[in-house]
Amino acid sequence: MESLLTILFDSKNPPIVCVGDLMLDIFVEGDVSRISPEAPIPVFKYKSEREVLGGAGNVVRNLAALDISSRLVALMGEDFVSQRIDSLLKEIPQIDPYVIKSPFINTTQKTRFTAGSQQLLRLDRETPELVTQEHGQALLEAVLSASKGVRTMIISDYGKGVLSKNILNPLISQSRAAGQFILVDPKGKDYGCYAGVNLITPNREELALATSLPTDTDEECATAALTLIEKHKIEAVLVTRGSRGMSLIQKNVEPYHVHGQAREVFDVSGAGDTVVAVMAAGINAGLSVQQTLSLANYAGGIVVGKVGTAPIEKKEMLSYCDIEENRHFFSSKLLPLNQMYDRRIRWQRRGMRVGFTNGCFDLLHPGHIQLLKEARERCDRLIVGLNSDASIQRLKGSSRPLQSQEDRVAVLSALELVHGIVLFEEDTPLELIKALQPDLLVKGADYTLEQIVGASEVLSSGGKVHRVVLVPDKSTTRLANASIGSSKMT
């Protein structure tokens, strides 16, 4: 597995071209605690929202998270949504946009409202896209320009009108003439517009729709996929089958099935984009379709445990395959903020109360244990915000920390009281607390409520703050000074 990932992440690999429907995804998080007196509908109390690239944008976002360069070719409107997408694209240096704008198009926007474990509503703002002959030709020219020096192309079709047969047929022809591998994430029932491509990735339901055949068993999926291969001269079909894994079907080759790994499924949004991105990345790096399939299966399994259309990240692939452990310290409890946010959401949606505390934890002593023990007694899952080495040096001087952040993480990870750890570089954990929105904030009673960082934010969102009475005369500074004094005496 390590050699496969070494090849996959080789910086010498050329960029990947992605052509498709580009849209904006908005995720609105809130709470529902009562029914409206005006009508039998839930009252949604807004908490937060975030905007991310959607559609073909989510495919290249996955590639960027793997530190793989891409060129995005798309058609958008001249509207506010397209301006938001422009801003998001500028934030991701791995994506080189070849975007054409048309006054005849309204850029698609999807807004999902979620409370607790339930997605309440999805609001779509879109109209059928009117692609003029002029803009169609401009799109083909953009593909031709973006394809220079490229060996892999992704066609991400969301059925919004950009990738009509009039565009797909010449696009596929010119790409095949250039010797490029074409991977298609399809939409609709008629796959004739994808004739001649190398690999197509329908899910089980899409395959059934396109062939009017059953797709429940391994054998049925293989039969339906072979129908597409014969009818449209497609080289291979990769059927994504949810918890059942994936099936790779090729003509005159024994079907290859990889089974899904049991894990908590939180949100399947964008999982197909992740599979497509990893498949394209592996093939682009020179791996076989079968070799890449195992990596794509891993990636898809990780992403379904995330919130919304969240991409797979390079570190996750490395750590999942146990490679990171061979390079430097890694703990399953230690996560970056975005991944800890996903974990916090999963806990919350399972009805768990999430607590948060923070500190340097330089030398673990009874005072620390009392703090963690009391915090854990008041919540189901406890997250610890841990000052980084640089943060501690700014706060306590150049002689601290006494233990590196890797060692401090290792000690905290060994405690059953602790369920998650996030390192922070700032002087205070305020940004962590704002992002994680814990149900409970715990700090020592030597701080007044007004002095506790993040207390007002937690209380205003309906959470609680608990102050722990500390164990007398137990602090890292006191222990360190005592140790220094003792060593001088001897």
Short mmCIF file of C-alpha atoms in Angstrom, two decimals:
data_model
loop_
_atom_site.label_atom_id
_atom_site.label_comp_id
_atom_site.label_asym_id
_atom_site.label_seq_id
_atom_site.Cartn_x
_atom_site.Cartn_y
_atom_site.Cartn_z
CA MET A 1 0.00 0.00 0.00
CA GLU A 2 2.87 2.38 0.80
CA SER A 3 4.33 2.06 -2.72
CA LEU A 4 0.92 2.79 -4.26
CA LEU A 5 0.59 5.99 -2.25
CA THR A 6 4.15 7.01 -3.05
CA ILE A 7 3.25 6.80 -6.73
CA LEU A 8 -0.11 8.49 -6.20
CA PHE A 9 1.41 11.53 -4.47
CA ASP A 10 4.42 11.93 -6.77
CA SER A 11 4.69 15.67 -7.42
CA LYS A 12 5.95 14.99 -10.95
CA ASN A 13 2.54 13.70 -12.06
CA PRO A 14 0.81 16.06 -14.54
CA PRO A 15 -2.37 17.92 -13.58
CA ILE A 16 -5.80 16.40 -14.19
CA VAL A 17 -8.45 18.13 -16.30
CA CYS A 18 -11.99 18.15 -14.92
CA VAL A 19 -14.89 19.27 -17.10
CA GLY A 20 -18.41 19.55 -15.73
CA ASP A 21 -21.21 21.30 -13.92
CA LEU A 22 -19.90 23.75 -11.35
CA MET A 23 -22.13 24.83 -8.48
CA LEU A 24 -22.13 26.26 -4.97
CA ASP A 25 -23.02 24.11 -1.96
CA ILE A 26 -24.18 25.83 1.23
CA PHE A 27 -24.59 23.95 4.52
CA VAL A 28 -26.72 25.65 7.19
CA GLU A 29 -26.52 24.18 10.68
CA GLY A 30 -29.11 24.88 13.35
CA ASP A 31 -31.29 23.56 16.13
CA VAL A 32 -34.95 22.55 16.24
CA SER A 33 -36.60 22.40 19.67
CA ARG A 34 -40.21 23.30 18.97
CA ILE A 35 -42.99 23.36 16.41
CA SER A 36 -44.20 26.66 15.03
CA PRO A 37 -47.53 27.93 16.41
CA GLU A 38 -48.27 29.27 12.92
CA ALA A 39 -48.20 25.90 11.14
CA PRO A 40 -47.16 22.28 11.87
CA ILE A 41 -43.56 22.91 10.88
CA PRO A 42 -40.30 22.93 12.87
CA VAL A 43 -38.80 26.24 13.99
CA PHE A 44 -35.21 26.24 12.74
CA LYS A 45 -32.81 28.23 14.94
CA TYR A 46 -29.81 29.27 12.84
CA LYS A 47 -26.33 28.51 14.23
CA SER A 48 -23.83 28.63 11.38
CA GLU A 49 -23.29 28.08 7.69
CA ARG A 50 -20.46 27.38 5.28
CA GLU A 51 -19.98 27.57 1.52
CA VAL A 52 -17.99 25.05 -0.53
CA LEU A 53 -17.46 24.21 -4.18
CA GLY A 54 -20.06 21.76 -5.44
CA GLY A 55 -20.54 19.51 -8.45
CA ALA A 56 -17.37 19.35 -10.53
CA GLY A 57 -15.93 21.81 -8.01
CA ASN A 58 -16.14 19.14 -5.31
CA VAL A 59 -14.16 16.74 -7.51
CA VAL A 60 -11.24 19.18 -7.90
CA ARG A 61 -11.58 20.12 -4.22
CA ASN A 62 -10.91 16.46 -3.39
CA LEU A 63 -7.89 16.47 -5.69
CA ALA A 64 -6.60 19.65 -4.05
CA ALA A 65 -7.00 18.14 -0.57
CA LEU A 66 -4.76 15.31 -1.80
CA ASP A 67 -2.29 17.98 -3.00
CA ILE A 68 -2.91 17.02 -6.64
CA SER A 69 -3.10 19.77 -9.25
CA SER A 70 -6.10 20.10 -11.56
CA ARG A 71 -7.50 22.30 -14.29
CA LEU A 72 -11.21 22.99 -13.97
CA VAL A 73 -13.19 23.72 -17.14
CA ALA A 74 -16.74 24.90 -16.53
CA LEU A 75 -19.50 27.29 -17.56
CA MET A 76 -21.13 29.65 -15.06
CA GLY A 77 -23.53 32.55 -15.03
CA GLU A 78 -22.70 36.19 -14.48
CA ASP A 79 -24.33 36.35 -11.06
CA PHE A 80 -23.64 36.60 -7.34
CA VAL A 81 -23.30 32.81 -6.96
CA SER A 82 -20.55 32.74 -9.58
CA GLN A 83 -18.76 35.52 -7.69
CA ARG A 84 -18.82 33.39 -4.53
CA ILE A 85 -17.41 30.45 -6.52
CA ASP A 86 -14.66 32.70 -7.91
CA SER A 87 -13.67 33.61 -4.35
CA LEU A 88 -13.57 29.96 -3.27
CA LEU A 89 -11.45 28.99 -6.28
CA LYS A 90 -8.91 31.70 -5.45
CA GLU A 91 -8.43 30.12 -2.02
CA ILE A 92 -7.25 26.79 -3.50
CA PRO A 93 -3.91 27.14 -5.34
CA GLN A 94 -3.96 23.55 -6.64
CA ILE A 95 -6.96 24.37 -8.88
CA ASP A 96 -6.34 26.22 -12.15
CA PRO A 97 -9.75 27.47 -13.37
CA TYR A 98 -10.70 27.71 -17.03
CA VAL A 99 -14.17 29.09 -16.36
CA ILE A 100 -16.41 30.67 -18.99
CA LYS A 101 -19.27 32.95 -17.97
CA SER A 102 -22.58 33.38 -19.75
CA PRO A 103 -25.36 35.91 -19.12
CA PHE A 104 -27.87 33.21 -20.14
CA ILE A 105 -27.04 30.92 -17.22
CA ASN A 106 -28.06 31.01 -13.55
CA THR A 107 -25.30 29.32 -11.56
CA THR A 108 -26.68 26.41 -9.52
CA GLN A 109 -26.79 26.79 -5.75
CA LYS A 110 -27.80 24.03 -3.31
CA THR A 111 -28.53 24.91 0.31
CA ARG A 112 -28.97 22.15 2.89
CA PHE A 113 -30.53 22.82 6.30
CA THR A 114 -29.53 20.37 9.03
CA ALA A 115 -30.52 20.08 12.68
CA GLY A 116 -29.32 17.32 14.96
CA SER A 117 -29.19 14.05 13.03
CA GLN A 118 -31.69 15.19 10.41
CA GLN A 119 -31.33 17.03 7.13
CA LEU A 120 -34.56 19.03 7.14
CA LEU A 121 -34.58 20.63 3.72
CA ARG A 122 -32.54 21.12 0.57
CA LEU A 123 -33.20 24.31 -1.35
CA ASP A 124 -32.04 24.28 -4.99
CA ARG A 125 -31.74 27.48 -6.98
CA GLU A 126 -31.29 26.56 -10.59
CA THR A 127 -32.78 26.79 -14.06
CA PRO A 128 -32.03 24.67 -17.14
CA GLU A 129 -28.79 26.04 -18.53
CA LEU A 130 -29.03 27.56 -22.00
CA VAL A 131 -25.70 26.85 -23.67
CA THR A 132 -25.43 28.84 -26.87
CA GLN A 133 -23.40 27.56 -29.81
CA GLU A 134 -20.88 30.32 -29.09
CA HIS A 135 -20.42 29.28 -25.46
CA GLY A 136 -20.33 25.60 -26.41
CA GLN A 137 -17.48 26.28 -28.79
CA ALA A 138 -15.70 28.37 -26.16
CA LEU A 139 -16.03 25.47 -23.72
CA LEU A 140 -14.45 23.03 -26.19
CA GLU A 141 -11.61 25.47 -26.85
CA ALA A 142 -11.06 25.83 -23.11
CA VAL A 143 -10.84 22.04 -22.77
CA LEU A 144 -8.32 21.92 -25.61
CA SER A 145 -6.23 24.61 -23.95
CA ALA A 146 -6.44 23.03 -20.48
CA SER A 147 -5.57 19.59 -21.85
CA LYS A 148 -2.06 20.47 -23.01
CA GLY A 149 0.42 18.13 -21.32
CA VAL A 150 -2.38 16.22 -19.59
CA ARG A 151 -3.04 12.48 -19.68
CA THR A 152 -6.26 12.16 -17.63
CA MET A 153 -9.65 13.84 -17.98
CA ILE A 154 -12.65 13.72 -15.65
CA ILE A 155 -16.12 14.45 -17.01
CA SER A 156 -18.33 15.32 -14.04
CA ASP A 157 -21.90 15.38 -15.33
CA TYR A 158 -24.61 16.59 -12.94
CA GLY A 159 -27.21 16.92 -15.67
CA LYS A 160 -27.52 20.71 -15.45
CA GLY A 161 -27.35 21.24 -19.21
CA VAL A 162 -23.72 22.16 -19.83
CA LEU A 163 -22.60 18.68 -20.94
CA SER A 164 -25.07 18.08 -23.76
CA LYS A 165 -24.42 15.47 -26.45
CA ASN A 166 -23.41 18.30 -28.82
CA ILE A 167 -20.54 19.11 -26.48
CA LEU A 168 -19.71 15.64 -25.14
CA ASN A 169 -19.27 13.96 -28.54
CA PRO A 170 -16.55 16.33 -29.87
CA LEU A 171 -15.03 16.65 -26.38
CA ILE A 172 -14.57 12.89 -26.06
CA SER A 173 -13.31 12.62 -29.64
CA GLN A 174 -10.62 15.26 -29.21
CA SER A 175 -9.58 13.82 -25.85
CA ARG A 176 -9.27 10.29 -27.24
CA ALA A 177 -7.28 11.64 -30.19
CA ALA A 178 -4.86 13.16 -27.69
CA GLY A 179 -4.43 9.76 -26.01
CA GLN A 180 -6.00 10.83 -22.72
CA PHE A 181 -7.73 8.51 -20.28
CA ILE A 182 -11.36 9.64 -19.88
CA LEU A 183 -13.25 8.95 -16.66
CA VAL A 184 -16.95 9.86 -16.50
CA ASP A 185 -19.23 10.37 -13.51
CA PRO A 186 -22.52 9.99 -15.43
CA LYS A 187 -26.03 11.34 -15.15
CA GLY A 188 -29.34 10.44 -16.74
CA LYS A 189 -30.52 7.37 -18.60
CA ASP A 190 -28.94 7.64 -22.04
CA TYR A 191 -25.23 6.78 -21.83
CA GLY A 192 -24.81 7.01 -25.59
CA CYS A 193 -23.32 10.48 -25.10
CA TYR A 194 -20.40 8.85 -23.22
CA ALA A 195 -19.60 6.35 -25.98
CA GLY A 196 -15.93 5.49 -26.26
CA VAL A 197 -14.74 6.58 -22.82
CA ASN A 198 -12.31 4.51 -20.74
CA LEU A 199 -14.15 4.30 -17.43
CA ILE A 200 -17.62 5.24 -16.22
CA THR A 201 -18.69 5.28 -12.55
CA PRO A 202 -22.46 4.95 -12.03
CA ASN A 203 -23.85 4.00 -8.66
CA ARG A 204 -26.08 0.96 -8.41
CA GLU A 205 -29.31 2.92 -8.88
CA GLU A 206 -27.94 4.85 -11.87
CA LEU A 207 -26.81 1.61 -13.51
CA ALA A 208 -30.28 0.13 -13.07
CA LEU A 209 -31.85 3.25 -14.59
CA ALA A 210 -29.51 3.27 -17.59
CA THR A 211 -29.98 -0.43 -18.41
CA SER A 212 -33.48 -1.23 -17.06
CA LEU A 213 -31.88 -4.27 -15.40
CA PRO A 214 -31.66 -5.37 -11.74
CA THR A 215 -28.44 -4.49 -9.88
CA ASP A 216 -28.84 -6.03 -6.43
CA THR A 217 -26.28 -8.85 -6.56
CA ASP A 218 -22.69 -9.08 -7.80
CA GLU A 219 -23.87 -11.07 -10.82
CA GLU A 220 -26.67 -8.63 -11.67
CA CYS A 221 -24.29 -5.65 -11.49
CA ALA A 222 -21.85 -7.42 -13.78
CA THR A 223 -24.56 -8.28 -16.32
CA ALA A 224 -25.92 -4.73 -16.38
CA ALA A 225 -22.43 -3.21 -16.68
CA LEU A 226 -21.51 -5.51 -19.57
CA THR A 227 -24.64 -4.30 -21.35
CA LEU A 228 -23.29 -0.74 -21.22
CA ILE A 229 -19.84 -1.88 -22.33
CA GLU A 230 -21.20 -3.69 -25.38
CA LYS A 231 -23.72 -1.03 -26.37
CA HIS A 232 -21.56 2.08 -26.00
CA LYS A 233 -17.99 0.75 -26.46
CA ILE A 234 -16.99 1.74 -22.94
CA GLU A 235 -13.82 0.03 -21.71
CA ALA A 236 -14.77 -0.42 -18.05
CA VAL A 237 -17.62 0.26 -15.63
CA LEU A 238 -17.02 0.88 -11.92
CA VAL A 239 -20.26 0.43 -9.98
CA THR A 240 -20.35 2.09 -6.56
CA ARG A 241 -22.67 0.10 -4.30
CA GLY A 242 -22.73 1.87 -0.95
CA SER A 243 -22.06 -0.43 2.01
CA ARG A 244 -21.56 -3.34 -0.41
CA GLY A 245 -18.42 -1.75 -1.82
CA MET A 246 -17.61 -1.45 -5.52
CA SER A 247 -17.56 -3.66 -8.60
CA LEU A 248 -15.21 -3.22 -11.56
CA ILE A 249 -16.52 -4.76 -14.78
CA GLN A 250 -14.44 -5.08 -17.96
CA LYS A 251 -15.03 -7.03 -21.15
CA ASN A 252 -13.45 -10.50 -21.18
CA VAL A 253 -12.09 -9.96 -17.65
CA GLU A 254 -13.35 -11.59 -14.45
CA PRO A 255 -15.44 -9.06 -12.43
CA TYR A 256 -13.49 -7.52 -9.56
CA HIS A 257 -15.45 -6.79 -6.37
CA VAL A 258 -14.16 -4.90 -3.35
CA HIS A 259 -16.38 -4.94 -0.31
CA GLY A 260 -17.18 -1.89 1.79
CA GLN A 261 -15.66 -1.71 5.24
CA ALA A 262 -18.02 -1.43 8.19
CA ARG A 263 -17.99 2.13 9.51
CA GLU A 264 -20.41 4.75 10.77
CA VAL A 265 -22.10 6.37 7.76
CA PHE A 266 -22.88 9.97 8.54
CA ASP A 267 -23.36 11.69 5.17
CA VAL A 268 -23.01 10.26 1.67
CA SER A 269 -23.02 13.73 0.05
CA GLY A 270 -20.08 13.98 -2.32
CA ALA A 271 -18.76 10.46 -1.68
CA GLY A 272 -19.05 9.70 -5.39
CA ASP A 273 -16.92 12.76 -6.18
CA THR A 274 -14.25 11.46 -3.81
CA VAL A 275 -14.18 8.06 -5.51
CA VAL A 276 -13.92 9.72 -8.93
CA ALA A 277 -11.10 12.01 -7.76
CA VAL A 278 -9.03 9.18 -6.27
CA MET A 279 -9.62 6.92 -9.29
CA ALA A 280 -8.48 9.67 -11.65
CA ALA A 281 -5.47 10.48 -9.46
CA GLY A 282 -4.33 6.85 -9.37
CA ILE A 283 -4.74 6.30 -13.09
CA ASN A 284 -3.04 9.63 -13.79
CA ALA A 285 -0.09 8.46 -11.67
CA GLY A 286 0.25 5.27 -13.72
CA LEU A 287 -1.52 2.81 -11.42
CA SER A 288 -3.85 0.22 -12.87
CA VAL A 289 -7.59 0.57 -12.47
CA GLN A 290 -7.61 -2.38 -10.03
CA GLN A 291 -4.75 -0.96 -7.95
CA THR A 292 -6.47 2.40 -7.73
CA LEU A 293 -9.81 0.83 -6.84
CA SER A 294 -8.58 -0.28 -3.41
CA LEU A 295 -7.46 3.29 -2.63
CA ALA A 296 -10.76 4.74 -3.86
CA ASN A 297 -12.68 2.28 -1.69
CA TYR A 298 -10.70 3.42 1.37
CA ALA A 299 -11.28 7.08 0.53
CA GLY A 300 -15.01 6.66 -0.01
CA GLY A 301 -15.28 4.90 3.34
CA ILE A 302 -13.60 7.79 5.13
CA VAL A 303 -15.67 10.49 3.46
CA VAL A 304 -19.09 9.03 4.33
CA GLY A 305 -18.21 9.65 7.97
CA LYS A 306 -17.81 13.39 7.37
CA VAL A 307 -20.18 16.34 7.44
CA GLY A 308 -21.56 17.51 4.08
CA THR A 309 -19.43 17.41 0.94
CA ALA A 310 -16.12 17.18 2.78
CA PRO A 311 -13.09 16.02 0.74
CA ILE A 312 -10.64 13.24 1.50
CA GLU A 313 -7.31 14.62 2.68
CA LYS A 314 -3.79 13.41 1.99
CA LYS A 315 -3.01 12.94 5.69
CA GLU A 316 -6.13 10.81 6.11
CA MET A 317 -5.08 8.51 3.28
CA LEU A 318 -1.60 8.20 4.74
CA SER A 319 -2.75 7.60 8.30
CA TYR A 320 -5.50 5.20 7.25
CA CYS A 321 -2.92 3.06 5.48
CA ASP A 322 -0.65 3.11 8.57
CA ILE A 323 2.12 4.98 6.77
CA GLU A 324 2.13 8.07 8.91
CA GLU A 325 3.14 5.95 11.90
CA ASN A 326 6.37 5.03 10.12
CA ARG A 327 7.28 8.68 9.63
CA HIS A 328 6.34 10.49 12.83
CA PHE A 329 4.11 10.25 15.84
CA PHE A 330 0.43 9.79 15.07
CA SER A 331 -2.54 9.32 17.37
CA SER A 332 -6.09 8.48 16.38
CA LYS A 333 -7.26 10.88 19.09
CA LEU A 334 -5.25 13.78 17.65
CA LEU A 335 -7.07 15.43 14.76
CA PRO A 336 -6.91 18.77 12.93
CA LEU A 337 -9.79 21.12 13.66
CA ASN A 338 -11.86 20.34 10.55
CA GLN A 339 -11.79 16.60 11.26
CA MET A 340 -12.53 17.11 14.95
CA TYR A 341 -15.52 19.22 13.91
CA ASP A 342 -16.81 16.26 11.87
CA ARG A 343 -16.27 13.96 14.84
CA ARG A 344 -18.05 16.38 17.19
CA ILE A 345 -21.03 16.54 14.83
CA ARG A 346 -21.24 12.74 14.68
CA TRP A 347 -21.17 12.51 18.48
CA GLN A 348 -23.80 15.22 18.84
CA ARG A 349 -26.11 13.59 16.32
CA ARG A 350 -25.93 10.35 18.26
CA GLY A 351 -27.30 12.27 21.26
CA MET A 352 -23.94 12.62 23.02
CA ARG A 353 -23.01 15.64 25.14
CA VAL A 354 -19.61 17.01 24.05
CA GLY A 355 -17.31 18.71 26.54
CA PHE A 356 -14.18 20.82 26.01
CA THR A 357 -11.27 21.85 28.17
CA ASN A 358 -7.82 23.16 27.36
CA GLY A 359 -4.34 23.64 28.71
CA CYS A 360 -0.63 23.00 28.24
CA PHE A 361 -0.57 19.68 30.16
CA ASP A 362 3.20 19.94 30.26
CA LEU A 363 3.69 17.65 33.27
CA LEU A 364 0.57 15.62 33.99
CA HIS A 365 -0.23 15.86 37.70
CA PRO A 366 -3.19 15.19 40.07
CA GLY A 367 -4.64 18.62 39.35
CA HIS A 368 -4.89 17.76 35.66
CA ILE A 369 -6.47 14.40 36.42
CA GLN A 370 -9.06 16.05 38.68
CA LEU A 371 -9.92 18.55 35.93
CA LEU A 372 -10.27 15.86 33.26
CA LYS A 373 -12.16 13.49 35.57
CA GLU A 374 -14.72 16.12 36.55
CA ALA A 375 -15.11 17.23 32.95
CA ARG A 376 -15.66 13.66 31.79
CA GLU A 377 -18.29 13.04 34.49
CA ARG A 378 -20.38 15.84 32.98
CA CYS A 379 -20.22 14.87 29.30
CA ASP A 380 -20.21 11.81 27.03
CA ARG A 381 -17.19 12.81 24.97
CA LEU A 382 -14.32 15.09 26.04
CA ILE A 383 -12.16 17.12 23.65
CA VAL A 384 -8.91 18.66 24.89
CA GLY A 385 -7.48 21.78 23.27
CA LEU A 386 -3.71 21.49 23.65
CA ASN A 387 -1.30 24.44 23.35
CA SER A 388 1.39 23.82 20.74
CA ASP A 389 5.07 24.15 21.66
CA ALA A 390 5.24 27.62 20.06
CA SER A 391 2.14 28.75 21.95
CA ILE A 392 3.59 27.63 25.30
CA GLN A 393 6.91 29.37 24.63
CA ARG A 394 5.12 32.67 24.03
CA LEU A 395 3.04 32.25 27.20
CA LYS A 396 5.61 30.79 29.61
CA GLY A 397 9.05 31.58 28.22
CA SER A 398 11.82 29.83 26.30
CA SER A 399 12.39 27.19 29.00
CA ARG A 400 8.97 25.67 28.37
CA PRO A 401 7.50 23.31 27.41
CA LEU A 402 9.28 20.63 29.38
CA GLN A 403 7.83 18.00 27.03
CA SER A 404 7.29 18.29 23.30
CA GLN A 405 3.76 18.46 21.91
CA GLU A 406 4.18 14.92 20.53
CA ASP A 407 4.97 13.63 24.02
CA ARG A 408 2.11 15.59 25.60
CA VAL A 409 -0.30 14.23 22.99
CA ALA A 410 0.95 10.70 23.69
CA VAL A 411 0.29 11.05 27.43
CA LEU A 412 -3.20 12.50 26.96
CA SER A 413 -4.06 9.89 24.32
CA ALA A 414 -3.37 7.14 26.85
CA LEU A 415 -6.10 8.45 29.13
CA GLU A 416 -9.56 6.92 28.74
CA LEU A 417 -10.99 10.21 30.02
CA VAL A 418 -9.94 11.94 26.77
CA HIS A 419 -11.70 11.23 23.47
CA GLY A 420 -10.19 13.86 21.19
CA ILE A 421 -7.22 16.25 21.07
CA VAL A 422 -6.72 19.36 18.94
CA LEU A 423 -3.47 21.32 18.90
CA PHE A 424 -3.72 25.10 18.61
CA GLU A 425 -1.03 27.63 17.79
CA GLU A 426 -2.79 30.71 19.17
CA ASP A 427 -2.41 32.01 22.73
CA THR A 428 -6.02 31.08 23.55
CA PRO A 429 -8.42 28.38 22.35
CA LEU A 430 -11.15 30.89 21.40
CA GLU A 431 -11.24 29.95 17.71
CA LEU A 432 -11.38 26.24 18.61
CA ILE A 433 -14.33 26.84 20.93
CA LYS A 434 -16.18 28.93 18.34
CA ALA A 435 -15.69 26.24 15.71
CA LEU A 436 -16.44 23.18 17.86
CA GLN A 437 -19.40 24.71 19.75
CA PRO A 438 -19.14 22.32 22.74
CA ASP A 439 -22.10 21.61 24.98
CA LEU A 440 -19.87 22.02 28.04
CA LEU A 441 -16.78 24.13 28.70
CA VAL A 442 -14.64 23.14 31.72
CA LYS A 443 -11.92 25.22 33.37
CA GLY A 444 -10.28 25.51 36.78
CA ALA A 445 -12.01 27.50 39.53
CA ASP A 446 -8.96 29.79 39.75
CA TYR A 447 -10.58 31.57 36.79
CA THR A 448 -13.71 33.65 37.23
CA LEU A 449 -16.50 33.09 34.73
CA GLU A 450 -15.62 36.38 33.04
CA GLN A 451 -11.98 35.29 32.67
CA ILE A 452 -12.71 31.95 31.01
CA VAL A 453 -11.99 32.18 27.30
CA GLY A 454 -15.00 31.10 25.25
CA ALA A 455 -17.44 31.09 28.16
CA SER A 456 -19.73 33.74 26.69
CA GLU A 457 -19.78 31.96 23.32
CA VAL A 458 -20.71 28.62 24.88
CA LEU A 459 -23.39 30.12 27.11
CA SER A 460 -24.93 32.14 24.27
CA SER A 461 -25.34 28.97 22.18
CA GLY A 462 -27.15 27.15 25.02
CA GLY A 463 -24.15 25.33 26.51
CA LYS A 464 -22.86 25.29 30.08
CA VAL A 465 -19.61 26.28 31.81
CA HIS A 466 -18.25 24.29 34.77
CA ARG A 467 -15.43 25.45 37.08
CA VAL A 468 -13.39 22.72 38.79
CA VAL A 469 -11.95 23.25 42.28
CA LEU A 470 -8.26 22.52 41.79
CA VAL A 471 -6.08 20.21 43.88
CA PRO A 472 -4.02 22.48 46.22
CA ASP A 473 -0.33 23.11 45.47
CA LYS A 474 -0.39 21.08 42.24
CA SER A 475 0.82 22.90 39.15
CA THR A 476 3.39 22.22 36.44
CA THR A 477 5.38 25.33 37.36
CA ARG A 478 5.54 24.33 41.05
CA LEU A 479 6.60 20.78 40.17
CA ALA A 480 9.23 21.99 37.72
CA ASN A 481 10.68 24.48 40.22
CA ALA A 482 10.70 21.82 42.94
CA SER A 483 12.54 19.43 40.66
CA ILE A 484 15.14 22.08 39.79
CA GLY A 485 15.64 22.93 43.47
CA SER A 486 16.06 19.27 44.37
CA SER A 487 18.61 18.69 41.65
CA LYS A 488 20.66 21.68 42.86
CA MET A 489 20.74 20.27 46.41
CA THR A 490 22.12 16.97 45.21
#
